[in-house]
C-alpha atoms as a printed R data frame, in Angstrom:
   type eleno elety resid chain resno       x       y       z
1  ATOM     1    CA   MET     A     1  19.352 -14.609   6.025
2  ATOM     2    CA   ASN     A     2  17.947 -13.782   2.593
3  ATOM     3    CA   ILE     A     3  15.121 -11.235   2.489
4  ATOM     4    CA   VAL     A     4  12.925 -10.490  -0.524
5  ATOM     5    CA   VAL     A     5  10.991  -7.204  -0.558
6  ATOM     6    CA   CYS     A     6   8.220  -6.613  -3.102
7  ATOM     7    CA   LEU     A     7   8.021  -3.037  -4.385
8  ATOM     8    CA   LYS     A     8   5.275  -1.337  -6.363
9  ATOM     9    CA   GLN     A     9   5.362   1.904  -8.328
10 ATOM    10    CA   VAL     A    10   2.446   4.227  -7.667
11 ATOM    11    CA   PRO     A    11   1.604   7.624  -9.163
12 ATOM    12    CA   ARG     A    12   2.671  10.631  -7.131
13 ATOM    13    CA   ASP     A    13  -0.606  12.177  -5.982
14 ATOM    14    CA   ASN     A    14   0.157  15.718  -7.084
15 ATOM    15    CA   ALA     A    15   1.319  14.614 -10.546
16 ATOM    16    CA   VAL     A    16  -1.946  13.080 -11.822
17 ATOM    17    CA   THR     A    17  -3.785  15.155 -14.416
18 ATOM    18    CA   ILE     A    18  -7.150  14.523 -16.055
19 ATOM    19    CA   ASN     A    19  -7.782  14.816 -19.808
20 ATOM    20    CA   PRO     A    20 -10.834  16.675 -21.163
21 ATOM    21    CA   ASP     A    21 -12.528  13.299 -21.792
22 ATOM    22    CA   ARG     A    22 -12.152  12.556 -18.029
23 ATOM    23    CA   SER     A    23  -9.440   9.925 -18.513
24 ATOM    24    CA   ILE     A    24  -6.121   9.997 -16.685
25 ATOM    25    CA   ASN     A    25  -3.212  11.499 -18.591
26 ATOM    26    CA   ALA     A    26  -0.674   8.677 -18.206
27 ATOM    27    CA   ASP     A    27   2.066  10.475 -20.169
28 ATOM    28    CA   ASP     A    28   2.867  12.989 -17.446
29 ATOM    29    CA   ILE     A    29   2.465  10.762 -14.405
30 ATOM    30    CA   GLU     A    30   5.418  10.955 -12.064
31 ATOM    31    CA   ARG     A    31   5.923   7.623 -10.308
32 ATOM    32    CA   MET     A    32   7.349   6.764  -6.925
33 ATOM    33    CA   ILE     A    33   7.777   3.671  -4.767
34 ATOM    34    CA   ASN     A    34   4.802   2.955  -2.520
35 ATOM    35    CA   LEU     A    35   5.558   4.503   0.881
36 ATOM    36    CA   PHE     A    36   4.887   1.278   2.810
37 ATOM    37    CA   ASP     A    37   7.183  -0.602   0.426
38 ATOM    38    CA   GLU     A    38   9.938   1.924   1.193
39 ATOM    39    CA   TYR     A    39   9.485   1.176   4.898
40 ATOM    40    CA   ALA     A    40   9.706  -2.569   4.217
41 ATOM    41    CA   LEU     A    41  12.885  -2.112   2.170
42 ATOM    42    CA   GLU     A    42  14.477   0.023   4.871
43 ATOM    43    CA   GLU     A    43  13.622  -2.550   7.544
44 ATOM    44    CA   ALA     A    44  15.005  -5.374   5.395
45 ATOM    45    CA   LEU     A    45  18.279  -3.471   4.970
46 ATOM    46    CA   LEU     A    46  18.516  -2.873   8.720
47 ATOM    47    CA   LEU     A    47  17.860  -6.566   9.436
48 ATOM    48    CA   SER     A    48  20.510  -7.654   6.939
49 ATOM    49    CA   GLU     A    49  23.044  -5.263   8.508
50 ATOM    50    CA   ARG     A    50  22.342  -6.663  11.988
51 ATOM    51    CA   HIS     A    51  22.139 -10.351  11.140
52 ATOM    52    CA   GLY     A    52  23.948 -10.666   7.805
53 ATOM    53    CA   GLY     A    53  22.461 -11.891   4.568
54 ATOM    54    CA   ALA     A    54  21.193 -10.355   1.378
55 ATOM    55    CA   VAL     A    55  18.236  -8.199   0.387
56 ATOM    56    CA   THR     A    56  16.547  -8.623  -2.980
57 ATOM    57    CA   ALA     A    57  14.058  -6.021  -4.236
58 ATOM    58    CA   LEU     A    58  11.377  -7.498  -6.498
59 ATOM    59    CA   THR     A    59   9.060  -5.532  -8.744
60 ATOM    60    CA   ILE     A    60   6.846  -6.354 -11.707
61 ATOM    61    CA   GLY     A    61   6.046  -3.911 -14.484
62 ATOM    62    CA   ASP     A    62   7.763  -0.832 -15.850
63 ATOM    63    CA   ALA     A    63  11.174  -0.017 -14.447
Protein backbone atom coordinates (compact mmCIF):
# COMPACT_ATOMS: atom_id res chain seq x y z
CA MET A 1 0.00 0.00 0.00
CA ASN A 2 1.36 3.42 -0.93
CA ILE A 3 0.00 6.38 1.04
CA VAL A 4 0.49 10.04 0.15
CA VAL A 5 -0.08 12.64 2.89
CA CYS A 6 -0.34 16.34 2.03
CA LEU A 7 1.22 18.65 4.61
CA LYS A 8 0.89 22.41 4.99
CA GLN A 9 3.01 24.83 7.00
CA VAL A 10 1.04 27.28 9.11
CA PRO A 11 2.22 30.09 11.38
CA ARG A 12 2.46 29.25 15.06
CA ASP A 13 -0.28 31.34 16.66
CA ASN A 14 1.86 32.88 19.38
CA ALA A 15 4.64 33.84 16.95
CA VAL A 16 2.68 36.26 14.72
CA THR A 17 3.50 39.93 15.24
CA ILE A 18 1.92 43.00 13.65
CA ASN A 19 3.92 45.89 12.16
CA PRO A 20 3.01 49.52 12.94
CA ASP A 21 1.33 49.77 9.51
CA ARG A 22 -0.97 46.86 10.57
CA SER A 23 0.66 44.32 8.25
CA ILE A 24 1.94 40.96 9.43
CA ASN A 25 5.66 40.76 10.16
CA ALA A 26 6.56 37.72 8.05
CA ASP A 27 10.26 37.79 9.00
CA ASP A 28 9.74 36.50 12.53
CA ILE A 29 6.96 34.01 11.89
CA GLU A 30 7.68 30.61 13.37
CA ARG A 31 6.10 27.89 11.24
CA MET A 32 4.78 24.47 12.12
CA ILE A 33 2.96 21.64 10.38
CA ASN A 34 -0.83 21.96 10.50
CA LEU A 35 -2.05 19.91 13.47
CA PHE A 36 -4.57 17.91 11.41
CA ASP A 37 -1.84 17.13 8.87
CA GLU A 38 0.31 15.76 11.70
CA TYR A 39 -2.56 13.45 12.66
CA ALA A 40 -2.90 12.29 9.05
CA LEU A 41 0.84 11.60 8.81
CA GLU A 42 0.82 9.65 12.06
CA GLU A 43 -2.14 7.56 10.90
CA ALA A 44 -0.47 6.89 7.55
CA LEU A 45 2.66 5.67 9.33
CA LEU A 46 0.61 3.38 11.57
CA LEU A 47 -1.25 1.96 8.55
CA SER A 48 2.00 1.32 6.69
CA GLU A 49 3.45 -0.47 9.75
CA ARG A 50 0.38 -2.71 10.01
CA HIS A 51 -0.15 -3.46 6.33
CA GLY A 52 3.21 -2.71 4.71
CA GLY A 53 3.88 -0.14 2.03
CA ALA A 54 5.36 3.31 1.85
CA VAL A 55 4.36 6.76 3.06
CA THR A 56 5.16 9.85 1.03
CA ALA A 57 4.79 13.33 2.56
CA LEU A 58 3.90 15.99 -0.01
CA THR A 59 4.12 19.73 0.53
CA ILE A 60 4.18 22.77 -1.73
CA GLY A 61 5.97 25.99 -0.88
CA ASP A 62 8.86 26.87 1.39
CA ALA A 63 10.67 24.00 3.05
